[in-house]
Short mmCIF file of C-alpha atoms in Angstrom, two decimals:
data_model
loop_
_atom_site.label_atom_id
_atom_site.label_comp_id
_atom_site.label_asym_id
_atom_site.label_seq_id
_atom_site.Cartn_x
_atom_site.Cartn_y
_atom_site.Cartn_z
CA MET A 27 102.28 26.62 52.79
CA THR A 28 105.57 28.32 52.09
CA ASP A 29 106.81 31.41 53.93
CA THR A 30 108.63 33.66 51.48
CA SER A 31 110.79 34.92 54.37
CA SER A 32 112.64 31.56 54.29
CA THR A 33 113.27 31.64 50.53
CA ARG A 34 116.02 33.59 48.95
CA PRO A 35 115.25 36.35 46.46
CA GLY A 36 114.84 34.90 42.98
CA GLU A 37 114.28 31.31 44.25
CA PRO A 38 111.11 29.78 42.78
CA VAL A 39 108.27 28.77 45.04
CA PRO A 40 107.19 25.11 44.81
CA PRO A 41 104.00 24.59 42.82
CA GLY A 42 100.77 24.49 44.81
CA GLU A 43 102.18 26.29 47.83
CA PRO A 44 100.47 29.58 48.83
CA VAL A 45 102.70 32.57 49.30
CA LEU A 46 102.66 34.43 52.64
CA HIS A 47 104.12 37.89 52.81
CA PRO A 48 105.78 38.91 56.09
CA ASP A 49 104.25 42.38 55.99
CA ALA A 50 100.76 40.95 55.75
CA THR A 51 101.21 38.56 58.69
CA SER A 52 102.83 41.20 60.89
CA GLY A 53 100.06 43.62 60.02
CA GLN A 54 97.41 41.10 61.01
CA ASP A 55 99.17 40.39 64.29
CA SER A 56 99.55 44.08 65.16
CA THR A 57 95.91 44.76 64.27
CA ALA A 58 94.77 41.92 66.50
CA ARG A 59 96.90 43.19 69.36
CA ALA A 60 95.58 46.74 68.94
CA ASP A 61 91.97 45.51 68.89
CA ALA A 62 92.55 43.54 72.06
CA ALA A 63 94.26 46.42 73.86
CA GLY A 64 91.60 49.01 72.93
CA PRO A 65 92.19 52.73 72.27
CA PRO A 66 95.67 53.73 73.50
CA HIS A 67 94.50 56.98 75.11
CA ALA A 68 90.98 56.15 76.20
CA PRO A 69 90.18 58.06 79.44
CA ALA A 70 89.30 55.99 82.46
CA TRP A 71 88.79 56.54 86.18
CA PRO A 72 91.24 54.86 88.63
CA GLY A 73 88.67 52.11 89.19
CA GLY A 74 88.72 51.25 85.49
CA GLY A 75 85.40 52.74 84.37
CA PRO A 76 85.22 55.12 81.42
CA ALA A 77 85.75 58.75 82.29
CA THR A 78 83.15 61.36 81.36
CA PRO A 79 84.56 64.22 79.28
CA PRO A 80 84.52 67.53 81.19
CA HIS A 81 82.02 69.09 78.80
CA ALA A 82 79.86 66.03 78.14
CA PRO A 83 76.09 66.63 78.25
CA VAL A 84 74.36 65.66 81.47
CA TRP A 85 70.78 65.05 82.45
CA PRO A 86 69.15 67.63 84.75
CA GLY A 87 69.64 65.21 87.63
CA GLY A 88 73.40 65.30 87.13
CA GLY A 89 74.11 61.93 85.52
CA PRO A 90 76.26 61.83 82.37
CA VAL A 91 74.73 60.90 79.05
CA PRO A 92 76.33 57.64 77.79
CA PRO A 93 78.16 57.83 74.45
CA GLY A 94 75.67 57.43 71.64
CA GLY A 95 72.76 57.85 74.04
CA PRO A 96 69.99 60.43 73.85
CA VAL A 97 70.99 64.05 74.51
CA PRO A 98 68.99 65.92 77.19
CA PRO A 99 66.36 68.30 75.82
CA GLY A 100 68.01 71.64 75.10
CA GLY A 101 71.53 70.22 75.22
CA PRO A 102 73.86 70.27 78.25
CA VAL A 103 72.56 71.87 81.42
CA PRO A 104 74.04 75.42 81.55
CA ARG A 105 75.61 76.90 84.64
CA PRO A 106 72.97 78.89 86.55
CA ALA A 107 73.37 82.62 85.98
CA ARG A 108 73.62 85.10 88.83
CA SER A 109 70.35 86.71 89.75
CA LEU A 110 69.69 90.34 88.86
CA ALA A 111 69.69 91.33 92.54
CA ARG A 112 73.20 89.94 93.02
CA ARG A 113 74.47 91.67 89.89
CA LEU A 114 73.01 94.98 91.06
CA LEU A 115 74.59 94.72 94.50
CA ALA A 116 77.97 96.27 93.61
CA PRO A 117 76.79 99.28 91.56
CA VAL A 118 73.91 100.06 93.91
CA ALA A 119 76.23 99.86 96.95
CA THR A 120 78.73 102.18 95.25
CA LEU A 121 76.00 104.63 94.30
CA ALA A 122 74.55 104.54 97.82
CA GLY A 123 77.95 105.27 99.38
CA VAL A 124 78.60 108.25 97.10
CA ALA A 125 75.06 109.55 97.63
CA ALA A 126 75.52 109.32 101.41
CA ALA A 127 78.78 111.32 101.17
CA PHE A 128 77.12 114.02 99.06
CA ALA A 129 74.18 114.12 101.45
CA TYR A 130 76.53 114.68 104.39
CA VAL A 131 78.44 117.45 102.61
CA GLY A 132 75.17 119.03 101.54
CA THR A 133 73.95 119.02 105.13
CA VAL A 134 77.17 120.09 106.88
CA ASP A 135 78.24 123.35 105.21
CA PRO A 136 81.99 123.40 104.44
CA ASN A 137 81.87 127.20 104.16
CA GLU A 138 81.60 127.37 107.95
CA PRO A 139 84.98 126.83 109.66
CA GLY A 140 85.58 123.90 111.96
CA HIS A 141 83.50 121.32 110.14
CA TYR A 142 86.26 119.88 107.94
CA PRO A 143 90.07 119.77 108.16
CA VAL A 144 92.09 122.35 106.22
CA CYS A 145 94.17 121.22 103.21
CA PRO A 146 97.73 120.71 104.56
CA LEU A 147 99.34 121.95 101.32
CA LEU A 148 97.35 125.19 101.43
CA ARG A 149 97.96 125.60 105.15
CA PHE A 150 101.74 125.25 105.03
CA THR A 151 102.57 126.59 101.55
CA GLY A 152 99.61 128.72 100.48
CA VAL A 153 99.35 126.70 97.23
CA TYR A 154 96.00 125.38 96.06
CA CYS A 155 96.02 121.67 95.31
CA PRO A 156 93.70 120.13 92.67
CA GLY A 157 91.20 119.21 95.38
CA CYS A 158 91.00 122.57 97.14
CA GLY A 159 87.43 123.84 97.06
CA GLY A 160 86.09 120.38 96.29
CA LEU A 161 83.87 120.22 99.40
CA ARG A 162 82.43 123.67 98.74
CA SER A 163 81.87 122.63 95.15
CA ALA A 164 80.02 119.49 96.25
CA HIS A 165 77.92 121.47 98.71
CA ALA A 166 76.85 123.94 96.01
CA PHE A 167 76.26 121.11 93.53
CA VAL A 168 73.93 119.31 95.94
CA HIS A 169 71.92 122.51 96.37
CA GLY A 170 71.70 123.02 92.60
CA ASP A 171 74.01 126.07 92.51
CA LEU A 172 76.11 125.11 89.48
CA PRO A 173 77.93 128.50 89.00
CA THR A 174 79.14 128.44 92.60
CA ALA A 175 80.18 124.80 92.23
CA LEU A 176 82.21 125.65 89.11
CA GLY A 177 83.81 128.63 90.84
CA ALA A 178 84.88 126.51 93.82
CA ASN A 179 86.39 123.69 91.78
CA ALA A 180 85.54 123.33 88.10
CA LEU A 181 87.52 120.13 87.74
CA ALA A 182 85.47 118.53 90.53
CA VAL A 183 82.25 119.33 88.66
CA VAL A 184 83.67 117.61 85.57
CA GLY A 185 84.43 114.63 87.79
CA TYR A 186 80.83 114.53 89.00
CA GLY A 187 79.63 114.30 85.41
CA LEU A 188 82.10 111.56 84.52
CA PHE A 189 81.12 109.58 87.59
CA GLY A 190 77.43 109.87 86.71
CA ALA A 191 78.09 108.64 83.15
CA LEU A 192 80.16 105.73 84.45
CA MET A 193 77.45 104.71 86.90
CA ALA A 194 74.78 104.86 84.19
CA LEU A 195 76.91 102.66 81.91
CA TRP A 196 77.53 100.21 84.74
CA LEU A 197 73.83 99.88 85.57
CA ILE A 198 72.85 99.43 81.91
CA ARG A 199 75.41 96.67 81.43
CA VAL A 200 74.26 94.92 84.61
CA LEU A 201 70.62 95.01 83.48
CA ARG A 202 71.66 93.52 80.14
CA GLY A 203 73.73 90.81 81.81
CA VAL A 204 77.04 92.09 80.39
CA PRO A 205 80.02 92.17 82.81
CA MET A 206 81.57 95.55 83.52
CA ARG A 207 85.32 95.71 82.96
CA LEU A 208 87.13 99.03 83.25
CA ALA A 209 90.72 98.87 82.04
CA ILE A 210 92.60 102.16 81.84
CA SER A 211 95.81 102.14 79.84
CA PRO A 212 98.94 103.92 81.10
CA VAL A 213 98.41 106.62 78.46
CA TRP A 214 95.15 107.63 80.12
CA TRP A 215 96.78 107.73 83.56
CA TRP A 216 99.50 110.01 82.21
CA GLY A 217 96.82 112.18 80.61
CA ILE A 218 94.88 112.47 83.87
CA GLY A 219 98.06 113.40 85.73
CA ALA A 220 98.89 116.07 83.14
CA VAL A 221 95.40 117.60 83.44
CA LEU A 222 95.66 117.71 87.24
CA ALA A 223 99.12 119.30 87.10
CA LEU A 224 98.00 121.90 84.55
CA PHE A 225 94.87 122.72 86.57
CA THR A 226 96.96 123.14 89.73
CA LEU A 227 99.44 125.39 87.96
CA VAL A 228 96.86 127.65 86.32
CA ARG A 229 94.71 128.15 89.43
CA ASN A 230 97.76 129.32 91.40
CA LEU A 231 98.75 131.94 88.78
CA PRO A 232 97.30 135.50 88.65
CA PHE A 233 95.55 134.99 85.28
CA GLY A 234 93.94 131.76 86.55
CA SER A 235 92.40 133.22 89.69
CA ALA A 236 88.93 132.35 88.32
CA LEU A 237 89.77 128.69 88.97
CA ALA A 238 90.86 129.36 92.57
CA PRO A 239 88.29 128.67 95.30
#
């Protein structure tokens, strides 16, 4: 057997001798070494056993399914979902707190002095803030007197409606199993601030006295 690596280019090979190419022998050696070493990036635990991929299917008892083995009926065991009672806890607690506040204001009349503190801005400057008349508006709203509620603080009545719509949306999404995410962009915050400033300005001017409490 003659190795062509020891012959010079152009030199004839003796008759009857097989020709070995260096690339072929090196390729065979590297393939053998790679087969012996195994996959270069095969996952393994510190003890040497094969690692289970993080999303590999598991049997209901918790054991991993071996590679190539049978898959559990229905596929991987899903993460247990939160119960409906737990999902309803947050919106129901919020609604209960707001209802308790409205019930208190509806019972304790803010039109009678001494029950609630006076607005400090109105007391020291005589200027109505956006919230002035809000308690009287809530009291009238609880008793079903919508014209009086609008006359005390129309913006507060709009807020009651928006809150009711938000709560209804929250409850519907909870019942459907959809998470509730409320993200308000800075543009909306600037818009809300502009509405409050305009409402405050108009209700303190003579032509806007209808908006004053």
